[in-house]
Coordinates of C-alpha atoms and ligand atoms in Angstrom, one line a residue:
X2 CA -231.7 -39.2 -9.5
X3 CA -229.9 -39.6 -12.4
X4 CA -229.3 -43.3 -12.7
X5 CA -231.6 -46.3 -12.3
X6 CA -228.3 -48.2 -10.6
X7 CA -227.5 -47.0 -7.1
X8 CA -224.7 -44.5 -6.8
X9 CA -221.7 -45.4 -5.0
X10 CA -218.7 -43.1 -4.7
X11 CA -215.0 -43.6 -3.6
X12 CA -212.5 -42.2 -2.4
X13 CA -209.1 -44.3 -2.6
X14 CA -206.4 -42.3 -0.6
X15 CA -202.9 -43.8 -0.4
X16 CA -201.7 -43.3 3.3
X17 CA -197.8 -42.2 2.0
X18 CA -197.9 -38.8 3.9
X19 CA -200.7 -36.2 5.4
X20 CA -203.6 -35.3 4.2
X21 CA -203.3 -33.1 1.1
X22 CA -206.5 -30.9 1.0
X23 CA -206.4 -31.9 -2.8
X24 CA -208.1 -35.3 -0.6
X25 CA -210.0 -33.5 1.2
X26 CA -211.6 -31.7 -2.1
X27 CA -212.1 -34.5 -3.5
X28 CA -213.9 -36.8 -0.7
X29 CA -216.3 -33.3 -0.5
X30 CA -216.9 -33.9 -4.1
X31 CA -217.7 -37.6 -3.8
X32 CA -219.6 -37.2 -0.9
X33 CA -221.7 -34.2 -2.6
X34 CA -222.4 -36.2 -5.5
X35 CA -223.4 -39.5 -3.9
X36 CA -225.9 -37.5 -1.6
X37 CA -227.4 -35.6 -3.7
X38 CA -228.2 -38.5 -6.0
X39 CA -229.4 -40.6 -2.8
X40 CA -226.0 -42.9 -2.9
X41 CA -223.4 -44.2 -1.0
X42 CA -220.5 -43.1 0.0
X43 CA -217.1 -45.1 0.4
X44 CA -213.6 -44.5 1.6
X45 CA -211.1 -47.0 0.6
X46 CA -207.4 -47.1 1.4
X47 CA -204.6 -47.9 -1.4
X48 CA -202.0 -49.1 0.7
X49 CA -200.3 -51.5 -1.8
X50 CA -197.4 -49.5 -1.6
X51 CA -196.0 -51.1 1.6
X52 CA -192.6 -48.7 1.9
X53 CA -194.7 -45.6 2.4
X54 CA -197.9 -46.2 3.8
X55 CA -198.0 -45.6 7.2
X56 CA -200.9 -46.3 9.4
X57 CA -200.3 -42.8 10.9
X58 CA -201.2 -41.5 7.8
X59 CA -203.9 -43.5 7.1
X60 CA -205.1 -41.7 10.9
X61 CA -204.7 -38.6 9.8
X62 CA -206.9 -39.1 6.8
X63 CA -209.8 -40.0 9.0
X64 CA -208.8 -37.3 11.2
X65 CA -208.4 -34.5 8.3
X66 CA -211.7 -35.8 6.7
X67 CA -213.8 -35.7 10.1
X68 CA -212.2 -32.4 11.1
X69 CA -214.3 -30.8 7.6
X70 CA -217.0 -33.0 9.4
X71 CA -217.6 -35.5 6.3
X72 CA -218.2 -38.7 7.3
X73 CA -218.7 -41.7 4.9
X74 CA -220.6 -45.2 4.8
X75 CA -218.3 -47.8 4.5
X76 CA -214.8 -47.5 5.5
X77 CA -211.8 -49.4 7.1
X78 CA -212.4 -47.6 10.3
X79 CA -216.9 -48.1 10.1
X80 CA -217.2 -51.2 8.4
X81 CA -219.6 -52.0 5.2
X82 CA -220.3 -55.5 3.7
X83 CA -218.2 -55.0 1.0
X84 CA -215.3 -55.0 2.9
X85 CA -211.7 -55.0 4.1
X86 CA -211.9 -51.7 2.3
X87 CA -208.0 -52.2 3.3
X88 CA -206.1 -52.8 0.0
X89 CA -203.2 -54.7 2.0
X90 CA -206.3 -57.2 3.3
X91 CA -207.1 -57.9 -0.1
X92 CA -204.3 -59.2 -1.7
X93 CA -206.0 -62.5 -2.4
X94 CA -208.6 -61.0 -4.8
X95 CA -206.0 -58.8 -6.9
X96 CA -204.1 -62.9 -7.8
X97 CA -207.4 -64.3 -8.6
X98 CA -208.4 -62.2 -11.1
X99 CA -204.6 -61.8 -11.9
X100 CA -204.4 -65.7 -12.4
X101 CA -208.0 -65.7 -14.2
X102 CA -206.2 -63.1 -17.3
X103 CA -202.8 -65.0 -17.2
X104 CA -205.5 -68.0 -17.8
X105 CA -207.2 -66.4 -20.4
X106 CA -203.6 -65.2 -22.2
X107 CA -205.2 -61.5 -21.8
X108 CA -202.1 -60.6 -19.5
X109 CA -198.5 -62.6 -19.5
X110 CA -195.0 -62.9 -17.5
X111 CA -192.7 -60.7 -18.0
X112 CA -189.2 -61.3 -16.9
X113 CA -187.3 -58.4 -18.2
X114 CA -184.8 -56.9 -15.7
X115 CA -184.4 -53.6 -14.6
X116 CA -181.2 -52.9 -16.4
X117 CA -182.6 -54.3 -19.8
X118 CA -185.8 -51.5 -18.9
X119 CA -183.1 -48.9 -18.2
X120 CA -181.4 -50.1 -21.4
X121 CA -184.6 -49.0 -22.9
X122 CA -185.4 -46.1 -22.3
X123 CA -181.9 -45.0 -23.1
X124 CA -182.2 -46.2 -26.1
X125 CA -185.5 -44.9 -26.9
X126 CA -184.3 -41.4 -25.6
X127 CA -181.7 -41.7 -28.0
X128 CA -183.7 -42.7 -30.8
X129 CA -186.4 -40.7 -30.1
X130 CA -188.9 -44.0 -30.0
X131 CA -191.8 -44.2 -27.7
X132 CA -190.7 -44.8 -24.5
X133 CA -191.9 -47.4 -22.3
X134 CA -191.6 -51.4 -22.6
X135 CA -190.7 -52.8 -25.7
X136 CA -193.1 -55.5 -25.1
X137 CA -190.4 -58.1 -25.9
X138 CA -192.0 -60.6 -23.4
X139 CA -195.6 -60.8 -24.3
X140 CA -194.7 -63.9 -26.7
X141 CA -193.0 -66.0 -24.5
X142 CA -193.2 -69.9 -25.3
X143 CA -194.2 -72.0 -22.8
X144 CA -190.8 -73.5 -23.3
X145 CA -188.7 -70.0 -22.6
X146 CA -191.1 -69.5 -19.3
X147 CA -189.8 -72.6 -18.0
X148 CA -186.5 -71.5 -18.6
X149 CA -186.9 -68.1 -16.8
X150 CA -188.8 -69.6 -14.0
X151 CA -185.9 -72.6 -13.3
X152 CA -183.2 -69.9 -13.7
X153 CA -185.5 -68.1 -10.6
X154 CA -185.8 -65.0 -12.6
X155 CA -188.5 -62.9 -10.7
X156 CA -191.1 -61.6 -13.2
X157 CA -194.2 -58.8 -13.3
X158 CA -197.3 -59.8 -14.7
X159 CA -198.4 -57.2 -17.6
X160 CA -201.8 -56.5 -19.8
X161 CA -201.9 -57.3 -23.0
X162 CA -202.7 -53.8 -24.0
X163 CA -204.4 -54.2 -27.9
X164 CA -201.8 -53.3 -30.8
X165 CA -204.2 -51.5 -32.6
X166 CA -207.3 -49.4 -32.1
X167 CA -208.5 -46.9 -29.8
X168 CA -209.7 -46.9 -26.0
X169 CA -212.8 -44.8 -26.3
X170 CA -214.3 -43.5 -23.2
X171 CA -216.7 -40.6 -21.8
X172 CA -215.9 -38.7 -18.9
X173 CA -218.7 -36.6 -18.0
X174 CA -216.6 -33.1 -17.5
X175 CA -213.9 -33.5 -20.5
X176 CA -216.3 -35.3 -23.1
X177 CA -215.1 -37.7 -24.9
X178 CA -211.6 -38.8 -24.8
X179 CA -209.6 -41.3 -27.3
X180 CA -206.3 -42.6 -27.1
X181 CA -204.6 -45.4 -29.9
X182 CA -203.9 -48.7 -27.7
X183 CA -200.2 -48.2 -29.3
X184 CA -200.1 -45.1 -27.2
X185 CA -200.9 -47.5 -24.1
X186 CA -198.0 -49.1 -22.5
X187 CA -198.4 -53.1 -21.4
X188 CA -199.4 -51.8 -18.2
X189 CA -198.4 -54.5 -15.2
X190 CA -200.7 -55.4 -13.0
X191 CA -198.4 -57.7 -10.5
X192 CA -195.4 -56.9 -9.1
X193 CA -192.2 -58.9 -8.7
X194 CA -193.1 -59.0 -5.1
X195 CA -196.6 -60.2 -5.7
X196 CA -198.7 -57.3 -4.9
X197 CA -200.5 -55.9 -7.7
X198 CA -200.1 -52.4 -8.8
X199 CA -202.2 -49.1 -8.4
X200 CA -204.3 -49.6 -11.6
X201 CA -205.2 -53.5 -10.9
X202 CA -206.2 -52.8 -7.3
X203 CA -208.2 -50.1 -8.0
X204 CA -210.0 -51.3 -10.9
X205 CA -211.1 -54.3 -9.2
X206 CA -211.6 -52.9 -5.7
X207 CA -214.3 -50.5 -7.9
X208 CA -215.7 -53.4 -9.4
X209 CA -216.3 -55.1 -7.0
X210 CA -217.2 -52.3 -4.5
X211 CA -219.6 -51.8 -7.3
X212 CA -218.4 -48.0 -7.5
X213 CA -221.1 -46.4 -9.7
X214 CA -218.8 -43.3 -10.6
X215 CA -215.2 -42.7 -10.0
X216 CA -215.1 -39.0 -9.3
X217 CA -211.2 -38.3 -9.1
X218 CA -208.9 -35.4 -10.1
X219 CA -207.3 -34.4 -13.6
X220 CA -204.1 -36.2 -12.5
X221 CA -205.8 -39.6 -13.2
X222 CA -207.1 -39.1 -16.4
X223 CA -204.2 -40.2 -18.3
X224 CA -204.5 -43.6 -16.0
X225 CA -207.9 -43.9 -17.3
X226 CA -207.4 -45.6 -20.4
X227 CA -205.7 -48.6 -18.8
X228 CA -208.2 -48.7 -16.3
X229 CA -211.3 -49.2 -19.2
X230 CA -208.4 -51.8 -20.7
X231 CA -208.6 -53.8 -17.7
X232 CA -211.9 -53.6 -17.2
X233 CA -212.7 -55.0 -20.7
X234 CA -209.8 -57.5 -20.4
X235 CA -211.9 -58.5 -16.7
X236 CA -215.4 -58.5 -18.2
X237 CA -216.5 -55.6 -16.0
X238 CA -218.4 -53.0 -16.8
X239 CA -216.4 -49.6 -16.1
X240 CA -217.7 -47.3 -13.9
X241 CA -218.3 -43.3 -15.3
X242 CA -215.1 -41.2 -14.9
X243 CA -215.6 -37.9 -14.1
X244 CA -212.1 -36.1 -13.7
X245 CA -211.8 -32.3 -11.9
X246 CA -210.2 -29.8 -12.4
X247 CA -206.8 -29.5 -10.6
X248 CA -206.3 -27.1 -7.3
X249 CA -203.8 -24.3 -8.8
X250 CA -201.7 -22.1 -6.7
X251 CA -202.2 -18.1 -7.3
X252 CA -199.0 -18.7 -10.0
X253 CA -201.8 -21.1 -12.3
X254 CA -199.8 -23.9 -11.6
X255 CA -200.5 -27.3 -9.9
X256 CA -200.6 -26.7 -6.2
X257 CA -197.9 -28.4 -4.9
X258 CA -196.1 -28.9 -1.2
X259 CA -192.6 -27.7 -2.6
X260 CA -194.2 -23.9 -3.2
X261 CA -197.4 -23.9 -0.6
X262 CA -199.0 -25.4 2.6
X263 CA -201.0 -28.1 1.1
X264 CA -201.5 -29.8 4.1
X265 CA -205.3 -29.7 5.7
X266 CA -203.6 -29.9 8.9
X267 CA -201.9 -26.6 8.0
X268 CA -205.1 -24.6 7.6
X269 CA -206.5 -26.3 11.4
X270 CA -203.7 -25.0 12.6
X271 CA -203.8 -21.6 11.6
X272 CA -206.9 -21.2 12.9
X273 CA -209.2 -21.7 9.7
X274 CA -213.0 -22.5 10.5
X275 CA -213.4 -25.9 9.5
X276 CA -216.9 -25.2 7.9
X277 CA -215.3 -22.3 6.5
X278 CA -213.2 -24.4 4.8
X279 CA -215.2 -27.0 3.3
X280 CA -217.5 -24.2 2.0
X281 CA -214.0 -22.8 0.0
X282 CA -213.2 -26.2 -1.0
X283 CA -216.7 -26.5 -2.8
X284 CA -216.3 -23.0 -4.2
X285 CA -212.9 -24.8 -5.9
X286 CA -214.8 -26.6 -8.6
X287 CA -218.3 -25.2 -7.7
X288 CA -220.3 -22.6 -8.9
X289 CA -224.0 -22.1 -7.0
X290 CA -227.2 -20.9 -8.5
X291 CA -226.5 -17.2 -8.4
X292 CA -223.1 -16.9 -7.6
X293 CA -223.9 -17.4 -4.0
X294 CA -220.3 -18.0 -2.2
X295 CA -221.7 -18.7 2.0
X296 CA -223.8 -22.0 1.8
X297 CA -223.5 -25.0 4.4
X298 CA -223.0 -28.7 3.2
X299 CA -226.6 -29.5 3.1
X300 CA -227.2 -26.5 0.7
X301 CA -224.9 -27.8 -2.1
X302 CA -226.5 -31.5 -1.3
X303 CA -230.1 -30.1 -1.6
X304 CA -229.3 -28.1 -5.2
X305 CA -226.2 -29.9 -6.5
X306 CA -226.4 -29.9 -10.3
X307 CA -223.7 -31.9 -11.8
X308 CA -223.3 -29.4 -15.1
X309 CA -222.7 -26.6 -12.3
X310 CA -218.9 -28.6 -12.1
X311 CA -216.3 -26.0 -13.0
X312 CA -214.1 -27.6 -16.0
X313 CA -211.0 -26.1 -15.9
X314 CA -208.5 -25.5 -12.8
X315 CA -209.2 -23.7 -9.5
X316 CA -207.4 -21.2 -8.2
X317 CA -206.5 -22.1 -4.2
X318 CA -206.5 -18.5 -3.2
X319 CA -205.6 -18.0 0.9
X320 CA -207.4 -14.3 0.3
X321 CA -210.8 -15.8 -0.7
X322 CA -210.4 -18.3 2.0
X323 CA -209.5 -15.5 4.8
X324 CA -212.8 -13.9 2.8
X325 CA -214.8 -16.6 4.1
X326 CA -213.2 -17.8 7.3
X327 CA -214.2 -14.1 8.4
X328 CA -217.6 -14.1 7.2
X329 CA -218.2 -17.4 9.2
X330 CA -216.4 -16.4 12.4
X331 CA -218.9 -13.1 12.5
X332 CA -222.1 -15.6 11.4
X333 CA -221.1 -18.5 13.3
X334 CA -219.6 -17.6 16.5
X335 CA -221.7 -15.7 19.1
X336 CA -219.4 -13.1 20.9
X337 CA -219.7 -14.7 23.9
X338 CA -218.9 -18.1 22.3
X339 CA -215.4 -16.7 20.6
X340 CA -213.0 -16.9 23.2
X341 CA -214.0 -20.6 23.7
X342 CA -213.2 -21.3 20.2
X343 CA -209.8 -19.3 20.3
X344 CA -209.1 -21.0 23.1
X345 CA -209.6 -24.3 21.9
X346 CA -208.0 -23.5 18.7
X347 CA -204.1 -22.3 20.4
X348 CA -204.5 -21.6 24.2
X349 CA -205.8 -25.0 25.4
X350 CA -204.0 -27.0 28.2
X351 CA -202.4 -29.5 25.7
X352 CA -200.4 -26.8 23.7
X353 CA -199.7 -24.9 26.9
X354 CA -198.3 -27.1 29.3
X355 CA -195.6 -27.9 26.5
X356 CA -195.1 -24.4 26.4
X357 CA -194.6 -23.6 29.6
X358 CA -191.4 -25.2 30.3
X359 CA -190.1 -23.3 27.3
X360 CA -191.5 -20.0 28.8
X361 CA -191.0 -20.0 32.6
X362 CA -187.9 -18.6 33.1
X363 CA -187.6 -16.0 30.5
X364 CA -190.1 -13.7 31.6
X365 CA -189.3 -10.7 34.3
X366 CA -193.2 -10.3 34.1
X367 CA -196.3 -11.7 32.4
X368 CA -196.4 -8.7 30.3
X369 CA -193.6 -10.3 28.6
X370 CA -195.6 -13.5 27.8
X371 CA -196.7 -12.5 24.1
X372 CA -193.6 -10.6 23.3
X373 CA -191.4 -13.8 24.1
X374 CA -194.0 -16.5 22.2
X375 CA -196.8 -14.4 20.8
X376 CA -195.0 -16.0 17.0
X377 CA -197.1 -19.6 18.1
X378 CA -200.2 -17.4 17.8
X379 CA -200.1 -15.2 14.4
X380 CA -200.0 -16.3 10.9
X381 CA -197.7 -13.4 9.3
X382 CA -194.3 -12.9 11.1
X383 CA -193.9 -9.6 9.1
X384 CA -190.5 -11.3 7.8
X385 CA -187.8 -9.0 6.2
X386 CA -184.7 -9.6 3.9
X387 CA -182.1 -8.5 6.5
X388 CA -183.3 -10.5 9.6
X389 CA -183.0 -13.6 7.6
X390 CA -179.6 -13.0 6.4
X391 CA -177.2 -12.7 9.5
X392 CA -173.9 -11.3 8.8
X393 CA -172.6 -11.6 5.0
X394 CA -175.2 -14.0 4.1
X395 CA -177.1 -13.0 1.1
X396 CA -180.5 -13.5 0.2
X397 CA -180.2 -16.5 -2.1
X398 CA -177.6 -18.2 -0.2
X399 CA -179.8 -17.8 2.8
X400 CA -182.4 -20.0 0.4
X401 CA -180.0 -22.1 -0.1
X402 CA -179.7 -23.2 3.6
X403 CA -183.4 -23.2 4.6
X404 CA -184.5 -25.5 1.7
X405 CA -181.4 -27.8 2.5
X406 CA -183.1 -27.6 6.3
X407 CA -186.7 -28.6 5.1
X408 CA -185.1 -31.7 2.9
X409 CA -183.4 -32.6 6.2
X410 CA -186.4 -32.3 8.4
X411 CA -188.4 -34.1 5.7
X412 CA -186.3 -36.5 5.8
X413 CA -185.6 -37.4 9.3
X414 CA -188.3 -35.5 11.0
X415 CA -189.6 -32.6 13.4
X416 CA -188.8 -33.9 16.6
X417 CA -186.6 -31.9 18.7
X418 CA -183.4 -34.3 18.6
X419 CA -184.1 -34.3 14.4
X420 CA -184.2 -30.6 14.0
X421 CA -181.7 -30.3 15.9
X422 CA -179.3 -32.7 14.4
X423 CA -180.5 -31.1 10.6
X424 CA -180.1 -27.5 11.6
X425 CA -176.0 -28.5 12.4
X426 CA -175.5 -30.0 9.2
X427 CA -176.6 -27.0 7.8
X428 CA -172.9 -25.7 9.0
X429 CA -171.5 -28.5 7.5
X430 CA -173.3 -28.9 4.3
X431 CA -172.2 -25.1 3.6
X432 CA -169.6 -24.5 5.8
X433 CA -171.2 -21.4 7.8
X434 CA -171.0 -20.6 11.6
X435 CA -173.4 -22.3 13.4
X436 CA -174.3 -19.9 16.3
X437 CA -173.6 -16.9 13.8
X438 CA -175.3 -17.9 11.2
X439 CA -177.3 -21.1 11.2
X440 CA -179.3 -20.0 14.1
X441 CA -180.4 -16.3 13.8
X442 CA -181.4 -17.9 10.8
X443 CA -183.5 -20.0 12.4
X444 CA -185.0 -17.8 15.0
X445 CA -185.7 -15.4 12.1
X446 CA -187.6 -17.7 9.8
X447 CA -189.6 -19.5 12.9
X448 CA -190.4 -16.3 15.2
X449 CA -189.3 -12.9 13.0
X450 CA -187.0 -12.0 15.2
X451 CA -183.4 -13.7 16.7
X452 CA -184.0 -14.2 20.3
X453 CA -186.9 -16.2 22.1
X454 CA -187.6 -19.6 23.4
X455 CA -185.4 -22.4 22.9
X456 CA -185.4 -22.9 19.2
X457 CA -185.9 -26.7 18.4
X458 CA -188.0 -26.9 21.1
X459 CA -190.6 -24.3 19.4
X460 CA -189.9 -25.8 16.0
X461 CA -191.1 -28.8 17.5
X462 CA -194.3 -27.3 19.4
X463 CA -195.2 -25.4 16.3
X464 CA -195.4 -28.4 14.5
X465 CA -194.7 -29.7 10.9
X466 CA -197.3 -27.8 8.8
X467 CA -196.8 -24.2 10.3
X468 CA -193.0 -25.0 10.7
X469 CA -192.7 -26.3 6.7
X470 CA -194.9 -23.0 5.5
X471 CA -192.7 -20.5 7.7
X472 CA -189.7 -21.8 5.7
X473 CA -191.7 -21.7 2.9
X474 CA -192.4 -18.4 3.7
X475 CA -188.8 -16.7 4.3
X476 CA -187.5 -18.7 0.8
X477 CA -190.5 -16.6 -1.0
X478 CA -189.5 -13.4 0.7
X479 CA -185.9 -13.9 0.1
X480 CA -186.6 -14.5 -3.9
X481 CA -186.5 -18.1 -3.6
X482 CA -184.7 -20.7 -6.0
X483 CA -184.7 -21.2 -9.8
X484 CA -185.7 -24.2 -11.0
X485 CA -182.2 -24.6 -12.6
X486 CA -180.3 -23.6 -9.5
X487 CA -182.8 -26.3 -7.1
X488 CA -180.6 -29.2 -8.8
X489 CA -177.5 -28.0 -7.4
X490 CA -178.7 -27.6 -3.9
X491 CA -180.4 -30.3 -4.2
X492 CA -177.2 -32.7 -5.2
X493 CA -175.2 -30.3 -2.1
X494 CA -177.6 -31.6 0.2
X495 CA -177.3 -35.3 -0.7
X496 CA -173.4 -34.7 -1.2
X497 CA -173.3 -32.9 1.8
X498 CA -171.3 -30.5 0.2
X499 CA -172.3 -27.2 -0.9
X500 CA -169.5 -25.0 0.3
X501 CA -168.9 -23.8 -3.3
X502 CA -172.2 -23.3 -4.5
X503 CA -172.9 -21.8 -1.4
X504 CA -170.0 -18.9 -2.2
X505 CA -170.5 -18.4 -5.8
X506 CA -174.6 -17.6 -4.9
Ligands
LIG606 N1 -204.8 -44.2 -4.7 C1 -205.1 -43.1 -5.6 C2 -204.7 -41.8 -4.8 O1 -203.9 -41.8 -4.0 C3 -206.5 -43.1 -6.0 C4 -206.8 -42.4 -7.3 C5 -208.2 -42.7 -7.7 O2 -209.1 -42.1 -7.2 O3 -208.4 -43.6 -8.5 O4 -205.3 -40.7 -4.9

């Protein structure tokens, strides 16, 4: 044990899209720590964002978490008597203690518009002054908020961040980490609409959750110092910050959905173990006694030693995780046991009677079955430059159109009727043939080859995490996009028009 206090641990998802495995390492951290150190732990969602949270994503995070087979101790979905553990039911607490630091002249109205903030930071861009809010609000007579509030100006409600000084705090991987309050921006805590922001919800939710340690990823750490700001300004005691390191692609940089599959549901699907998996994601920011690399959950628990925390990124390497994935499969799965488990994984009734309809009359025999559909069932399509460029396309422009086609699906989805309706504007948008063009395409990037089952209907069945990496995929193969030519396509996309950037590539 390493504090007298019980440990509680969160984690504090926002439900705005599927469950990154950056979650999923994280929760496994939480949940290590906790355990080992006889503690609790708690999953909480951060849906004060009310445009993107969905409460199909908010499913999936459950799902994603159980499918690693974590399981927590208080939750939206198990109950715990510090609940709603819902941050959309608990929009009476973030006011109170909002209305306690107006009270208290710790926090004030601020009724600056967004043009006069976009005035701002133009101004400061110019000028080269710190950007962020000028503060010109935080001295407001009594008289002048009368005035705003009659003239029915809406207004945020923002900290009084210190002018002077330094926010001093230890987090137990980086050390200790100062920052000058001028540095800190008057961070609001209320929206106009009267929900409070990220950093008020989640510093009181952790208060009052009594979260012993907030174990979350690097990408917080520069929140951090508002968070110990509000937590003084409150009267709490913060909780101890540990931050890890980041999950890096093979390149060293941040992993991130716009190069790689970063969705857990990507790995299920492909057939990954999921013990397999959680063993890789501990190996992320792990290191065991010896440099063992095949342990179970209860292993780590058992001999979990905090200073045994890697400190700088971790490489998210697919060949390591292949490594393992194998190692388990021959361990794991008794001969007679792996055809179950295969079948379970692609070849169950669900996923065939969907296929079958797609299948049934293009076969002359059954021999032809895996020939015609065998691409639902392998992970490399042994893609080549020339089957992805039909006719004159060339390889970049052929980028060109599958990134516009993943924008488009992202955008309006990967149902049939949706990938359908984005693979035509694809003609449009760049003024290419449709059935000579757009579609081998298509079948190329989905299948690796230009025949085969009806197209959107297998984009659909594949689903959105194999379908997003196999267009992933070809843009790799086919050199992919700089980041100063992305703008451009970008802007064609939105514009609909990239006919002339779609020539001159
Ligand atoms: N809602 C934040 C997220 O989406 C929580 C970050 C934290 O752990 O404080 O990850």
């Amino acid at each position: 044990m390493i504090h007298a206090m019980k440990i509680r641990t969160r984690i504090a998802p926002s439900p705005t899209g599927h469950p990154h495995v950056g979650t999923l390492y994280m929760a496994l951290f939480n949940l290590i720590f906790a355990k080992a150190n006889g503690g609790d732990f708690i999953l909480r969602i951060e849906d004060t964002d009310q445009k993107r949270s969905k409460v199909e994503y908010e499913e999936s995070i459950y799902e994603s978490l159980r499918w690693i087979g974590l399981e927590w101790d208080e939750g939206p979905d198990v109950g715990g008597k510090y609940g709603p553990y819902k941050q959309s039911e608990r929009s009476e607490l973030y006011k109170k203690y909002c209305d306690q630091l107006l009270k208290e002249g710790k926090a004030y109205k601020c009724f600056t518009t967004g043009a006069e903030l976009e005035e701002m930071r133009l101004i400061a861009k110019k000028t080269g002054a710190r950007l962020g809010y000028d503060r010109r609000h935080r001295n407001l007579t009594s008289d002048e908020i009368a005035d705003f509030e009659k003239e029915g100006r809406s207004f945020v409600v923002r900290l009084k961040v210190p002018l002077t000084g330094e926010v001093v705090f230890t987090d137990q991987i980086k050390g200790v980490i100062k920052v000058p309050c001028a540095d800190v921006d008057d961070q609001v805590l209320m929206k106009s609409d009267g929900l409070p922001t990220y950093h008020l919800a989640n510093v009181v939710d952790d208060h009052l959750m009594e979260i012993s340690h907030v174990i979350r990823g690097d990408e917080w750490i520069s929140s951090t110092p508002k968070h110990v700001l509000i937590n003084e300004a409150l009267g709490f005691t913060a909780p101890t910050y540990l931050h890890m390191p980041l999950l890096l692609g093979t390149d060293g940089k941040k992993l991130s959905k716009r190069k790689n599959p970063t969705s857990a549901y990507f790995y299920r699907d492909s057939g990954y173990l999921p013990e397999a998996f959680l063993n890789f994601l501990s190996l992320m920011g792990y290191s065991m006694e010896g440099d063992k690399e095949i342990y179970t959950l209860d292993e780590i628990i058992k001999t979990f030693n905090q200073k045994r925390i890697g400190t700088s990124g971790a490489v998210f390497d697919v060949k390591k995780l292949d490594w393992i994935n194998q190692q388990y499969l021959i361990d794991s799965i008794k001969e007679d046991d792996l055809w179950g488990r295969i079948k379970d994984w692609g070849f169950n009734e669900t996923f065939m009677k969907k296929l079958m309809p797609l299948v049934h009359t293009r076969m002359k025999t059954f021999g032809d079955f895996i020939d015609l559909c065998g691409f639902f069932f392998v992970n490399n399509l042994h893609l080549t430059e020339e089957i992805l460029t039909p006719r004159k396309v060339t390889p970049q422009q052929a980028c060109f159109v599958l990134q516009a086609f993943l924008w488009g699906l992202e955008k309006d989805g990967w149902d049939k009727a949706s990938v359908e309706n984005s693979s035509k504007k694809l003609s449009e948008i760049f003024g290419i043939h449709f059935k000579k063009e757009v579609i081998p395409m298509l079948f190329a990037t989905f299948m690796g080859k230009h025949t085969g089952p009806p197209l959107f209907d297998s984009i659909e069945l594949l689903g959105e995490h194999r379908a997003r990496a196999r267009i992933l995929e070809a843009i790799k193969l086919l050199g992919g996009i700089s980041n100063k030519k992305m703008p451009l396509v970008q802007k064609a996309f939105e514009k609909s028009d990239g006919k002339e950037l779609f020539t001159t590539a």
